[in-house]
Short mmCIF file of C-alpha atoms in Angstrom, two decimals:
data_model
loop_
_atom_site.label_atom_id
_atom_site.label_comp_id
_atom_site.label_asym_id
_atom_site.label_seq_id
_atom_site.Cartn_x
_atom_site.Cartn_y
_atom_site.Cartn_z
CA LYS A 155 -18.55 -2.23 32.06
CA ASN A 156 -15.65 -0.74 30.11
CA GLU A 157 -16.58 0.94 26.87
CA VAL A 158 -13.63 -0.69 25.10
CA GLU A 159 -12.79 -4.30 25.87
CA GLN A 160 -9.75 -6.10 24.53
CA SER A 161 -9.08 -9.81 24.57
CA PRO A 162 -6.98 -11.56 25.50
CA GLN A 163 -5.26 -9.46 28.17
CA ASN A 164 -2.07 -11.48 27.79
CA LEU A 165 -0.95 -13.67 24.92
CA THR A 166 2.14 -15.83 24.52
CA ALA A 167 2.95 -17.24 21.11
CA GLN A 168 5.72 -19.15 19.41
CA GLU A 169 7.60 -17.47 16.60
CA GLY A 170 5.81 -17.99 13.32
CA GLU A 171 2.30 -18.34 14.78
CA PHE A 172 -0.70 -16.41 13.50
CA ILE A 173 -1.97 -14.05 16.19
CA THR A 174 -5.36 -12.42 16.67
CA ILE A 175 -6.18 -9.67 19.16
CA ASN A 176 -9.79 -8.59 19.55
CA CYS A 177 -11.41 -5.29 20.44
CA SER A 178 -15.10 -4.79 21.22
CA TYR A 179 -16.68 -1.44 21.98
CA SER A 180 -20.06 -0.28 23.18
CA VAL A 181 -20.14 3.34 21.97
CA GLY A 182 -20.89 4.80 18.57
CA ILE A 183 -17.68 5.63 16.77
CA SER A 184 -16.40 6.90 13.49
CA ALA A 185 -12.81 5.71 13.87
CA LEU A 186 -10.89 2.93 15.58
CA HIS A 187 -7.15 3.03 16.18
CA TRP A 188 -4.69 0.24 16.81
CA LEU A 189 -1.55 1.32 18.63
CA GLN A 190 1.62 -0.52 19.61
CA GLN A 191 3.45 0.24 22.85
CA HIS A 192 7.01 -1.01 22.90
CA PRO A 193 8.61 -2.48 26.04
CA GLY A 194 10.49 0.80 26.42
CA GLY A 195 7.18 2.66 26.62
CA GLY A 196 6.97 4.42 23.27
CA ILE A 197 3.59 4.34 21.50
CA VAL A 198 3.19 4.22 17.73
CA SER A 199 0.10 4.24 15.60
CA LEU A 200 -0.45 1.10 13.51
CA PHE A 201 -3.82 1.69 11.90
CA MET A 202 -6.84 3.93 11.84
CA LEU A 203 -10.00 2.25 10.54
CA SER A 204 -13.48 3.43 9.87
CA SER A 205 -14.60 0.44 7.81
CA GLY A 206 -13.38 -2.76 6.19
CA LYS A 207 -9.81 -3.89 6.36
CA LYS A 208 -6.28 -2.49 6.22
CA LYS A 209 -2.96 -4.28 5.75
CA HIS A 210 0.56 -3.14 6.47
CA GLY A 211 3.29 -5.72 6.09
CA ARG A 212 2.45 -8.66 8.36
CA LEU A 213 -0.26 -6.74 10.20
CA ILE A 214 -3.92 -6.80 9.20
CA ALA A 215 -6.72 -4.89 10.91
CA THR A 216 -10.42 -5.42 10.33
CA ILE A 217 -13.49 -3.71 11.67
CA ASN A 218 -17.18 -4.63 11.70
CA ILE A 219 -19.08 -1.46 12.53
CA GLN A 220 -22.44 -3.25 12.89
CA GLU A 221 -21.03 -5.74 15.41
CA LYS A 222 -18.83 -3.08 17.08
CA HIS A 223 -15.80 -5.30 16.83
CA SER A 224 -12.30 -5.08 15.44
CA SER A 225 -9.46 -7.55 15.16
CA LEU A 226 -5.73 -7.11 14.74
CA HIS A 227 -3.94 -10.02 13.10
CA ILE A 228 -0.21 -10.64 12.96
CA THR A 229 0.97 -13.21 10.44
CA ALA A 230 4.28 -15.09 10.87
CA SER A 231 4.86 -13.57 14.31
CA HIS A 232 8.38 -12.66 15.38
CA PRO A 233 9.91 -11.88 18.78
CA ARG A 234 10.20 -8.23 17.74
CA ASP A 235 6.38 -8.13 17.66
CA SER A 236 6.40 -8.47 21.46
CA ALA A 237 4.64 -5.37 22.75
CA VAL A 238 1.37 -4.12 24.19
CA TYR A 239 -1.30 -3.59 21.54
CA ILE A 240 -3.90 -0.95 22.33
CA CYS A 241 -7.30 -0.39 20.75
CA ALA A 242 -8.82 3.09 20.91
CA VAL A 243 -12.16 4.35 19.57
CA GLY A 244 -13.75 7.70 18.87
CA LYS A 245 -13.73 10.30 16.15
CA PRO A 246 -10.78 10.76 13.79
CA ARG A 247 -9.50 13.83 15.64
CA GLY A 248 -11.76 13.65 18.63
CA ASN A 249 -11.28 12.35 22.10
CA LEU A 250 -10.45 8.67 22.16
CA ILE A 251 -11.49 5.95 24.59
CA PHE A 252 -8.69 3.45 25.10
CA GLY A 253 -8.72 -0.22 25.90
CA LYS A 254 -6.40 -1.55 28.59
CA GLY A 255 -4.18 -3.24 26.05
CA THR A 256 -3.12 -6.77 25.15
CA LYS A 257 0.38 -7.80 26.16
CA LEU A 258 1.90 -10.01 23.48
CA SER A 259 5.03 -12.05 24.02
CA VAL A 260 6.46 -13.99 21.07
CA LYS A 261 9.00 -16.65 22.00
CA PRO A 262 11.76 -17.69 19.60
CA ASN B 215 11.49 16.06 11.79
CA ALA B 216 11.71 15.32 15.51
CA GLY B 217 7.99 14.50 15.67
CA VAL B 218 6.62 14.90 19.20
CA THR B 219 9.06 15.53 22.02
CA GLN B 220 8.47 15.73 25.75
CA THR B 221 10.51 17.36 28.49
CA PRO B 222 11.52 16.08 31.00
CA LYS B 223 11.67 12.29 30.61
CA PHE B 224 11.73 11.60 34.35
CA ARG B 225 10.93 13.68 37.43
CA VAL B 226 10.47 13.09 41.13
CA LEU B 227 8.43 15.66 43.05
CA LYS B 228 7.50 16.05 46.67
CA THR B 229 3.85 16.50 47.57
CA GLY B 230 2.85 20.12 47.10
CA GLN B 231 5.57 21.02 44.61
CA SER B 232 4.71 22.35 41.18
CA MET B 233 6.08 21.58 37.75
CA THR B 234 5.40 22.00 34.06
CA LEU B 235 5.68 19.32 31.40
CA LEU B 236 6.46 20.53 27.92
CA CYS B 237 5.24 18.91 24.73
CA ALA B 238 6.51 20.14 21.38
CA GLN B 239 5.63 19.02 17.85
CA ASP B 240 7.16 20.12 14.58
CA MET B 241 4.44 18.80 12.25
CA ASN B 242 2.21 21.89 12.39
CA HIS B 243 -0.67 19.86 13.83
CA GLU B 244 -3.72 21.64 15.18
CA TYR B 245 -4.88 19.00 17.65
CA MET B 246 -2.79 18.08 20.69
CA TYR B 247 -3.54 15.94 23.74
CA TRP B 248 -2.22 15.13 27.21
CA TYR B 249 -2.84 11.60 28.53
CA ARG B 250 -1.87 9.74 31.65
CA GLN B 251 -1.20 6.01 31.78
CA ASP B 252 -1.55 4.06 34.99
CA PRO B 253 -1.03 0.32 35.60
CA GLY B 254 -4.10 -1.74 34.74
CA MET B 255 -5.85 1.18 33.09
CA GLY B 256 -6.07 2.46 29.58
CA LEU B 257 -4.71 5.84 28.60
CA ARG B 258 -6.93 8.59 29.95
CA LEU B 259 -7.30 12.06 28.50
CA ILE B 260 -6.38 14.93 30.81
CA HIS B 261 -6.75 18.00 28.57
CA TYR B 262 -6.64 18.68 24.87
CA SER B 263 -6.34 21.55 22.42
CA VAL B 264 -7.85 21.99 18.97
CA GLY B 265 -5.62 24.90 18.05
CA GLU B 266 -3.38 27.70 19.27
CA GLY B 267 -4.96 29.56 22.17
CA THR B 268 -7.60 26.90 22.85
CA THR B 269 -7.79 24.22 25.53
CA ALA B 270 -10.48 21.91 26.84
CA LYS B 271 -10.94 19.41 29.66
CA GLY B 272 -10.75 15.71 29.12
CA GLU B 273 -11.75 12.79 31.31
CA VAL B 274 -9.42 13.46 34.28
CA PRO B 275 -8.59 17.20 34.36
CA ASP B 276 -8.59 17.84 38.13
CA GLY B 277 -5.25 18.99 39.51
CA TYR B 278 -3.86 19.93 36.08
CA ASN B 279 -3.79 23.06 33.97
CA VAL B 280 -2.69 23.50 30.37
CA SER B 281 -1.73 26.23 27.97
CA ARG B 282 -1.27 26.39 24.18
CA LEU B 283 0.27 29.80 23.57
CA LYS B 284 2.12 28.59 20.49
CA LYS B 285 0.80 26.07 17.98
CA GLN B 286 3.80 23.79 18.36
CA ASN B 287 3.81 23.67 22.18
CA PHE B 288 1.32 22.25 24.66
CA LEU B 289 2.20 22.66 28.34
CA LEU B 290 0.81 20.61 31.22
CA GLY B 291 1.10 22.11 34.70
CA LEU B 292 0.74 20.60 38.13
CA GLU B 293 0.24 23.42 40.63
CA SER B 294 0.40 21.29 43.80
CA ALA B 295 1.49 17.74 43.10
CA ALA B 296 -0.19 14.84 44.89
CA PRO B 297 0.86 11.17 45.11
CA SER B 298 -2.23 10.29 43.01
CA GLN B 299 -0.56 12.12 40.12
CA THR B 300 2.26 9.58 40.01
CA SER B 301 1.93 8.28 36.47
CA VAL B 302 3.42 8.20 33.01
CA TYR B 303 2.31 11.19 30.96
CA PHE B 304 2.05 11.08 27.19
CA CYS B 305 1.52 13.92 24.81
CA ALA B 306 0.12 13.31 21.34
CA SER B 307 -0.76 15.24 18.24
CA VAL B 308 -3.01 14.22 15.37
CA GLY B 309 -2.29 14.55 11.70
CA ASP B 310 -4.60 17.13 10.14
CA SER B 311 -5.40 15.05 7.08
CA THR B 312 -4.25 11.53 7.95
CA TYR B 313 -5.71 11.51 11.49
CA GLU B 314 -2.73 9.40 12.53
CA GLN B 315 -1.87 9.68 16.21
CA TYR B 316 1.72 10.74 16.99
CA PHE B 317 2.87 10.16 20.55
CA GLY B 318 5.75 11.62 22.49
CA PRO B 319 8.13 9.32 24.39
CA GLY B 320 6.43 9.91 27.74
CA THR B 321 7.35 11.50 31.07
CA ARG B 322 7.57 9.28 34.14
CA LEU B 323 6.52 11.34 37.16
CA THR B 324 6.75 10.17 40.75
CA VAL B 325 5.22 12.22 43.55
CA THR B 326 6.36 11.24 47.04
#
């Protein structure tokens, strides 16, 4: 069983929809990262969480340490949000364990 | 700031050839990492460094060597390339206080 599981693997949405991507992990962690990989391949960091909730623009990330679960929400989705979203867990500067990613496609 | 840069962006090697991938960061970060990304798999850690002159093995270190002679540079070497090393390689550094991950643009390597 993978230590980091993301769901769904693929997601297609219509522009404007509210989107949720889930990440469950089975190891003890002190930090969880959400990353975005653009169609061209570049990877950018969206959030690092150790507890609670963070918001940046239309993106919201939550984490429940007791349940070992995190969610990434996108409000009012837009075609430019189309990308692969990757969850990674570990220590803030330690080695990370990565999920396989969720491929999101937002149709106009 | 250029952030994290990687050289080269693309490379095709024949089995048995050697090459070095260069990662450079201009943010004065201590921690740097080399990952590989293969279809259907998450990013996997090859080697990492917690500071100038230090290196350590990650999850998939076999067939690779690294060096961190200068704080801003982290080199990944393939001494004798194998087809199994065909992959996209990403370098990353981590902010010392923010812990934000900064990734390079990637190097697409094909070994024939």
